[in-house]
Amino acid sequence: MRLAKFAILLMVTVVMGQQPPGQPTGVLRLRVRVKADDTAPLRGLARKRFFLIPGTLEQNRALITAIEQQPLTTRDCYYKQHHASAQLIAWLQEGDCESVYCRSIENEFVNGPKAVPEFANAFAANHSQFGNDLIALQWLTNYLSPDLRDGFYKDRQRTLETLLKQGQLGMIQSVMTDRNGTAYFTDLGPGTYVLSNVIPTELQQTLVTWNCEVQVKPGDLATEKPYLVSNRKDRLVKCVGVEKPKPVCAAD
Amino acid sequence: MKTITTDKKIRLYLCLSVALLLPIDYTKFSHSTQKHQAACVTCHKIPTKDWTKTSSFPDITDYPSHDACVSCHRPQFFRSARPPICSVCHSKTSPRDDVRYAFRNPASKLQFAIEFPHDKHQDAIAMLRFAHPPQGYNNCTICHGPRTATFKAAPTDHGSCFNCHWKSQEPVAANCNGCHKLATTPYVLAEPARKSAKFVHDGGGEKKQHVAECTTCHINITKSASLRGLKPDVPITACTECHNKDGLRQDLSKELIAIDKNRGFTCVYCHAANVGNLDPPASHYLIAERPPLKRRDIK
């Protein structure tokens, strides 16, 4: 009897496991392609976060206005304001990095002509504790000052949090583009959304902000809806960003 | 006001008496015991004094010292020649032998769940790559090394965590609770359910076309704020970009046609039999531009 009950339960579980979920959902395939300047080639915008905010542009007017009017400190300006060495700023620029975590810190950036003073000091601090070259190198970021380690990231997170509190129409999804500038928003119900990068993206000389309305229609559900985003107009581009020159840095 | 009947009182006393009379099993240690919930560093010192013996980096590599237990359990320590409490850490309970199980004991159930926000880590280390070739964009491999030709491994030690979280960057090494959350009941880590058991991460023909950025296929990872409910999340379109393309290959469509001809057909190109015998999901039929079918409806 117990075996029969178990068998029935197992069958029900297997059958239920194969049934499609009740509500069909859609997928938005985001492709972001930008030109850093007029002479540069169009390329995928890698490693940038985009947000899908429920509601229309009008319904999110307060948020959009706040996004457009936010004072922004650029990456280089932040590090200058926090007295980062020229070598550290150059190291970040070389990898288009926002923080020290974005690329591995190799020996040549601790010793020798390419050394970054902050890295050399952090290496020495760790080395004096454990006396191990490899650990000192791998654990180097633990010994940097908080402002230079993740202060820029935390600043941006605070800004994001403050801004997104104003979008109160439902759950906000966020995804990051891959190296080709592609990302997917999944499990979307039908409706209107605002696609935004919320924090302007830094290109070479400009800042780009995207705030566009996206419709997910019942016919789009269970399929992948392509959505091309750029800072240049084109026939296939659904959302063109607004570009502004980078603000002057007070630390310059 | 409710009154408790004599019958209920008797039952209550009986239950309490049984509970009080039941001997405590000192061979089992539980972090969920109220008195075991002090700050982690009360018992676990980091790094362990002799960490260099078993680890390449400073870590907790051994059980707490006797002080951690004796402070409350002195009577249990001197109860007999082979006190049961010793067997929590020691593989031989003898005053002349101090050999211990590996730390942590792989035979014991897990008492903590791991809290890991993939989204934040993507933000921070998304571009992590070496300054020189080979340029590795697969930053996930910092933590997820190869386990088999098909599947990647989940981290099993603190190695990759402490690179950034040893000190200063919270949760730091001494703040165990920042990542290790007490589970409601001890558990054995289940293997993730595999659907495409035949996929090889390093495969994809001579050109190794499967070697791509992880998030190209695992599309939901950059939005996952915790491990709860995290699924592999590889949509069929990640496969059919190459495997079901006009003029290239029709691996999916061919197997759907095979099911049309024989409803008992097992899909084998991607799947092992446990999945290959099920009804193909609607997403597969959508790719083949056909209405979904159940095997039982095929004559």
JSON list of C-alpha atoms in Angstrom, two decimals, chain A residues 75-213:
[
{"chain": "A", "resi": 75, "resn": "ARG", "atom": "CA", "xyz": [35.77, 57.19, -12.61]},
{"chain": "A", "resi": 76, "resn": "ASP", "atom": "CA", "xyz": [39.00, 59.10, -13.20]},
{"chain": "A", "resi": 77, "resn": "CYS", "atom": "CA", "xyz": [37.71, 62.07, -11.23]},
{"chain": "A", "resi": 78, "resn": "TYR", "atom": "CA", "xyz": [36.75, 59.85, -8.27]},
{"chain": "A", "resi": 79, "resn": "TYR", "atom": "CA", "xyz": [40.21, 58.33, -8.07]},
{"chain": "A", "resi": 80, "resn": "LYS", "atom": "CA", "xyz": [41.88, 61.73, -8.43]},
{"chain": "A", "resi": 81, "resn": "GLN", "atom": "CA", "xyz": [39.72, 63.11, -5.63]},
{"chain": "A", "resi": 82, "resn": "HIS", "atom": "CA", "xyz": [40.84, 60.23, -3.44]},
{"chain": "A", "resi": 83, "resn": "HIS", "atom": "CA", "xyz": [44.50, 60.88, -4.20]},
{"chain": "A", "resi": 84, "resn": "ALA", "atom": "CA", "xyz": [45.14, 57.76, -6.25]},
{"chain": "A", "resi": 85, "resn": "SER", "atom": "CA", "xyz": [48.55, 57.74, -7.91]},
{"chain": "A", "resi": 86, "resn": "ALA", "atom": "CA", "xyz": [48.82, 58.45, -11.63]},
{"chain": "A", "resi": 87, "resn": "GLN", "atom": "CA", "xyz": [50.02, 54.86, -12.03]},
{"chain": "A", "resi": 88, "resn": "LEU", "atom": "CA", "xyz": [46.88, 53.44, -10.43]},
{"chain": "A", "resi": 89, "resn": "ILE", "atom": "CA", "xyz": [44.62, 55.59, -12.60]},
{"chain": "A", "resi": 90, "resn": "ALA", "atom": "CA", "xyz": [46.54, 54.50, -15.68]},
{"chain": "A", "resi": 91, "resn": "TRP", "atom": "CA", "xyz": [46.25, 50.83, -14.61]},
{"chain": "A", "resi": 92, "resn": "LEU", "atom": "CA", "xyz": [42.47, 51.22, -14.24]},
{"chain": "A", "resi": 93, "resn": "GLN", "atom": "CA", "xyz": [42.17, 53.01, -17.59]},
{"chain": "A", "resi": 94, "resn": "GLU", "atom": "CA", "xyz": [44.21, 50.35, -19.36]},
{"chain": "A", "resi": 95, "resn": "GLY", "atom": "CA", "xyz": [41.65, 47.69, -18.50]},
{"chain": "A", "resi": 96, "resn": "ASP", "atom": "CA", "xyz": [38.60, 50.00, -18.57]},
{"chain": "A", "resi": 97, "resn": "CYS", "atom": "CA", "xyz": [38.22, 49.01, -14.93]},
{"chain": "A", "resi": 98, "resn": "GLU", "atom": "CA", "xyz": [36.00, 50.63, -12.36]},
{"chain": "A", "resi": 99, "resn": "SER", "atom": "CA", "xyz": [37.72, 48.97, -9.41]},
{"chain": "A", "resi": 100, "resn": "VAL", "atom": "CA", "xyz": [40.89, 47.09, -8.53]},
{"chain": "A", "resi": 101, "resn": "TYR", "atom": "CA", "xyz": [39.02, 43.79, -8.72]},
{"chain": "A", "resi": 102, "resn": "CYS", "atom": "CA", "xyz": [38.50, 43.92, -12.44]},
{"chain": "A", "resi": 103, "resn": "ARG", "atom": "CA", "xyz": [41.85, 42.54, -13.54]},
{"chain": "A", "resi": 104, "resn": "SER", "atom": "CA", "xyz": [44.51, 40.44, -11.92]},
{"chain": "A", "resi": 105, "resn": "ILE", "atom": "CA", "xyz": [47.37, 42.28, -10.29]},
{"chain": "A", "resi": 106, "resn": "GLU", "atom": "CA", "xyz": [50.56, 40.75, -11.51]},
{"chain": "A", "resi": 107, "resn": "ASN", "atom": "CA", "xyz": [54.11, 41.00, -10.23]},
{"chain": "A", "resi": 108, "resn": "GLU", "atom": "CA", "xyz": [55.10, 43.68, -12.72]},
{"chain": "A", "resi": 109, "resn": "PHE", "atom": "CA", "xyz": [52.58, 46.05, -11.11]},
{"chain": "A", "resi": 110, "resn": "VAL", "atom": "CA", "xyz": [54.18, 45.55, -7.70]},
{"chain": "A", "resi": 111, "resn": "ASN", "atom": "CA", "xyz": [57.87, 45.75, -8.64]},
{"chain": "A", "resi": 112, "resn": "GLY", "atom": "CA", "xyz": [59.76, 47.43, -11.45]},
{"chain": "A", "resi": 113, "resn": "PRO", "atom": "CA", "xyz": [59.07, 50.31, -13.82]},
{"chain": "A", "resi": 114, "resn": "LYS", "atom": "CA", "xyz": [55.32, 49.58, -14.16]},
{"chain": "A", "resi": 115, "resn": "ALA", "atom": "CA", "xyz": [54.79, 49.33, -10.38]},
{"chain": "A", "resi": 116, "resn": "VAL", "atom": "CA", "xyz": [51.71, 50.97, -8.89]},
{"chain": "A", "resi": 117, "resn": "PRO", "atom": "CA", "xyz": [52.68, 52.52, -5.51]},
{"chain": "A", "resi": 118, "resn": "GLU", "atom": "CA", "xyz": [49.42, 51.49, -3.81]},
{"chain": "A", "resi": 119, "resn": "PHE", "atom": "CA", "xyz": [49.95, 47.87, -4.91]},
{"chain": "A", "resi": 120, "resn": "ALA", "atom": "CA", "xyz": [53.57, 47.87, -3.75]},
{"chain": "A", "resi": 121, "resn": "ASN", "atom": "CA", "xyz": [52.55, 49.11, -0.29]},
{"chain": "A", "resi": 122, "resn": "ALA", "atom": "CA", "xyz": [49.70, 46.59, 0.03]},
{"chain": "A", "resi": 123, "resn": "PHE", "atom": "CA", "xyz": [52.02, 43.77, -1.06]},
{"chain": "A", "resi": 124, "resn": "ALA", "atom": "CA", "xyz": [54.56, 44.78, 1.58]},
{"chain": "A", "resi": 125, "resn": "ALA", "atom": "CA", "xyz": [51.90, 44.92, 4.31]},
{"chain": "A", "resi": 126, "resn": "ASN", "atom": "CA", "xyz": [50.69, 41.39, 3.56]},
{"chain": "A", "resi": 127, "resn": "HIS", "atom": "CA", "xyz": [54.22, 40.05, 3.09]},
{"chain": "A", "resi": 128, "resn": "SER", "atom": "CA", "xyz": [55.24, 41.26, 6.52]},
{"chain": "A", "resi": 129, "resn": "GLN", "atom": "CA", "xyz": [52.35, 39.23, 7.98]},
{"chain": "A", "resi": 130, "resn": "PHE", "atom": "CA", "xyz": [52.70, 35.89, 6.18]},
{"chain": "A", "resi": 131, "resn": "GLY", "atom": "CA", "xyz": [56.09, 36.07, 4.45]},
{"chain": "A", "resi": 132, "resn": "ASN", "atom": "CA", "xyz": [54.71, 34.42, 1.31]},
{"chain": "A", "resi": 133, "resn": "ASP", "atom": "CA", "xyz": [55.09, 36.07, -2.12]},
{"chain": "A", "resi": 134, "resn": "LEU", "atom": "CA", "xyz": [52.16, 34.27, -3.71]},
{"chain": "A", "resi": 135, "resn": "ILE", "atom": "CA", "xyz": [49.70, 35.01, -0.90]},
{"chain": "A", "resi": 136, "resn": "ALA", "atom": "CA", "xyz": [50.92, 38.62, -0.73]},
{"chain": "A", "resi": 137, "resn": "LEU", "atom": "CA", "xyz": [50.14, 39.01, -4.43]},
{"chain": "A", "resi": 138, "resn": "GLN", "atom": "CA", "xyz": [46.82, 37.14, -4.45]},
{"chain": "A", "resi": 139, "resn": "TRP", "atom": "CA", "xyz": [45.53, 38.85, -1.32]},
{"chain": "A", "resi": 140, "resn": "LEU", "atom": "CA", "xyz": [46.82, 42.27, -2.21]},
{"chain": "A", "resi": 141, "resn": "THR", "atom": "CA", "xyz": [43.47, 44.03, -2.45]},
{"chain": "A", "resi": 142, "resn": "ASN", "atom": "CA", "xyz": [42.78, 43.19, 1.20]},
{"chain": "A", "resi": 143, "resn": "TYR", "atom": "CA", "xyz": [45.49, 45.66, 2.16]},
{"chain": "A", "resi": 144, "resn": "LEU", "atom": "CA", "xyz": [44.37, 48.66, 0.07]},
{"chain": "A", "resi": 145, "resn": "SER", "atom": "CA", "xyz": [42.56, 51.62, 1.56]},
{"chain": "A", "resi": 146, "resn": "PRO", "atom": "CA", "xyz": [38.74, 51.28, 1.33]},
{"chain": "A", "resi": 147, "resn": "ASP", "atom": "CA", "xyz": [38.40, 54.39, -0.84]},
{"chain": "A", "resi": 148, "resn": "LEU", "atom": "CA", "xyz": [40.68, 52.99, -3.51]},
{"chain": "A", "resi": 149, "resn": "ARG", "atom": "CA", "xyz": [39.60, 49.37, -3.11]},
{"chain": "A", "resi": 150, "resn": "ASP", "atom": "CA", "xyz": [35.84, 49.58, -3.58]},
{"chain": "A", "resi": 151, "resn": "GLY", "atom": "CA", "xyz": [34.87, 53.17, -2.74]},
{"chain": "A", "resi": 152, "resn": "PHE", "atom": "CA", "xyz": [33.93, 53.98, -6.33]},
{"chain": "A", "resi": 153, "resn": "TYR", "atom": "CA", "xyz": [31.76, 50.86, -6.62]},
{"chain": "A", "resi": 154, "resn": "LYS", "atom": "CA", "xyz": [30.05, 51.58, -3.30]},
{"chain": "A", "resi": 155, "resn": "ASP", "atom": "CA", "xyz": [29.42, 55.19, -4.31]},
{"chain": "A", "resi": 156, "resn": "ARG", "atom": "CA", "xyz": [27.73, 53.99, -7.48]},
{"chain": "A", "resi": 157, "resn": "GLN", "atom": "CA", "xyz": [25.71, 51.39, -5.58]},
{"chain": "A", "resi": 158, "resn": "ARG", "atom": "CA", "xyz": [24.43, 54.07, -3.20]},
{"chain": "A", "resi": 159, "resn": "THR", "atom": "CA", "xyz": [23.43, 56.26, -6.14]},
{"chain": "A", "resi": 160, "resn": "LEU", "atom": "CA", "xyz": [21.67, 53.33, -7.81]},
{"chain": "A", "resi": 161, "resn": "GLU", "atom": "CA", "xyz": [19.81, 52.41, -4.67]},
{"chain": "A", "resi": 162, "resn": "THR", "atom": "CA", "xyz": [18.62, 55.98, -4.13]},
{"chain": "A", "resi": 163, "resn": "LEU", "atom": "CA", "xyz": [17.48, 56.33, -7.73]},
{"chain": "A", "resi": 164, "resn": "LEU", "atom": "CA", "xyz": [15.79, 52.98, -8.07]},
{"chain": "A", "resi": 165, "resn": "LYS", "atom": "CA", "xyz": [13.73, 53.55, -4.94]},
{"chain": "A", "resi": 166, "resn": "GLN", "atom": "CA", "xyz": [11.75, 55.95, -7.10]},
{"chain": "A", "resi": 167, "resn": "GLY", "atom": "CA", "xyz": [10.70, 53.24, -9.53]},
{"chain": "A", "resi": 168, "resn": "GLN", "atom": "CA", "xyz": [7.93, 51.72, -7.48]},
{"chain": "A", "resi": 169, "resn": "LEU", "atom": "CA", "xyz": [5.76, 49.94, -10.01]},
{"chain": "A", "resi": 170, "resn": "GLY", "atom": "CA", "xyz": [7.13, 46.45, -9.46]},
{"chain": "A", "resi": 171, "resn": "MET", "atom": "CA", "xyz": [10.23, 44.32, -9.50]},
{"chain": "A", "resi": 172, "resn": "ILE", "atom": "CA", "xyz": [13.19, 45.81, -11.31]},
{"chain": "A", "resi": 173, "resn": "GLN", "atom": "CA", "xyz": [15.40, 43.37, -13.19]},
{"chain": "A", "resi": 174, "resn": "SER", "atom": "CA", "xyz": [19.05, 44.00, -13.78]},
{"chain": "A", "resi": 175, "resn": "VAL", "atom": "CA", "xyz": [21.51, 42.18, -16.03]},
{"chain": "A", "resi": 176, "resn": "MET", "atom": "CA", "xyz": [25.05, 42.78, -17.20]},
{"chain": "A", "resi": 177, "resn": "THR", "atom": "CA", "xyz": [26.16, 42.68, -20.81]},
{"chain": "A", "resi": 178, "resn": "ASP", "atom": "CA", "xyz": [28.75, 40.13, -21.87]},
{"chain": "A", "resi": 179, "resn": "ARG", "atom": "CA", "xyz": [31.84, 40.99, -23.88]},
{"chain": "A", "resi": 180, "resn": "ASN", "atom": "CA", "xyz": [29.79, 41.25, -27.06]},
{"chain": "A", "resi": 181, "resn": "GLY", "atom": "CA", "xyz": [27.34, 43.65, -25.43]},
{"chain": "A", "resi": 182, "resn": "THR", "atom": "CA", "xyz": [24.58, 41.05, -25.16]},
{"chain": "A", "resi": 183, "resn": "ALA", "atom": "CA", "xyz": [22.37, 40.37, -22.14]},
{"chain": "A", "resi": 184, "resn": "TYR", "atom": "CA", "xyz": [19.02, 38.72, -21.51]},
{"chain": "A", "resi": 185, "resn": "PHE", "atom": "CA", "xyz": [16.06, 39.81, -19.43]},
{"chain": "A", "resi": 186, "resn": "THR", "atom": "CA", "xyz": [14.05, 36.68, -18.72]},
{"chain": "A", "resi": 187, "resn": "ASP", "atom": "CA", "xyz": [10.72, 35.74, -17.13]},
{"chain": "A", "resi": 188, "resn": "LEU", "atom": "CA", "xyz": [9.02, 38.88, -18.43]},
{"chain": "A", "resi": 189, "resn": "GLY", "atom": "CA", "xyz": [5.29, 39.20, -18.24]},
{"chain": "A", "resi": 190, "resn": "PRO", "atom": "CA", "xyz": [3.39, 41.20, -20.86]},
{"chain": "A", "resi": 191, "resn": "GLY", "atom": "CA", "xyz": [3.46, 44.95, -20.29]},
{"chain": "A", "resi": 192, "resn": "THR", "atom": "CA", "xyz": [5.44, 48.13, -20.69]},
{"chain": "A", "resi": 193, "resn": "TYR", "atom": "CA", "xyz": [8.90, 48.56, -19.25]},
{"chain": "A", "resi": 194, "resn": "VAL", "atom": "CA", "xyz": [11.59, 51.22, -19.24]},
{"chain": "A", "resi": 195, "resn": "LEU", "atom": "CA", "xyz": [15.03, 50.05, -20.27]},
{"chain": "A", "resi": 196, "resn": "SER", "atom": "CA", "xyz": [17.68, 52.17, -18.59]},
{"chain": "A", "resi": 197, "resn": "ASN", "atom": "CA", "xyz": [21.34, 52.07, -17.64]},
{"chain": "A", "resi": 198, "resn": "VAL", "atom": "CA", "xyz": [20.41, 54.40, -14.71]},
{"chain": "A", "resi": 199, "resn": "ILE", "atom": "CA", "xyz": [24.05, 55.44, -14.19]},
{"chain": "A", "resi": 200, "resn": "PRO", "atom": "CA", "xyz": [25.42, 57.02, -17.37]},
{"chain": "A", "resi": 201, "resn": "THR", "atom": "CA", "xyz": [28.00, 54.93, -19.20]},
{"chain": "A", "resi": 202, "resn": "GLU", "atom": "CA", "xyz": [31.39, 56.54, -19.71]},
{"chain": "A", "resi": 203, "resn": "LEU", "atom": "CA", "xyz": [32.74, 56.45, -23.23]},
{"chain": "A", "resi": 204, "resn": "GLN", "atom": "CA", "xyz": [35.96, 58.23, -24.19]},
{"chain": "A", "resi": 205, "resn": "GLN", "atom": "CA", "xyz": [34.81, 61.84, -23.97]},
{"chain": "A", "resi": 206, "resn": "THR", "atom": "CA", "xyz": [31.12, 61.47, -23.27]},
{"chain": "A", "resi": 207, "resn": "LEU", "atom": "CA", "xyz": [28.52, 60.02, -20.94]},
{"chain": "A", "resi": 208, "resn": "VAL", "atom": "CA", "xyz": [25.61, 58.09, -22.44]},
{"chain": "A", "resi": 209, "resn": "THR", "atom": "CA", "xyz": [22.23, 57.54, -20.82]},
{"chain": "A", "resi": 210, "resn": "TRP", "atom": "CA", "xyz": [19.56, 55.23, -22.17]},
{"chain": "A", "resi": 211, "resn": "ASN", "atom": "CA", "xyz": [15.93, 55.52, -21.07]},
{"chain": "A", "resi": 212, "resn": "CYS", "atom": "CA", "xyz": [13.56, 53.85, -23.53]},
{"chain": "A", "resi": 213, "resn": "GLU", "atom": "CA", "xyz": [10.16, 52.27, -23.41]}
]
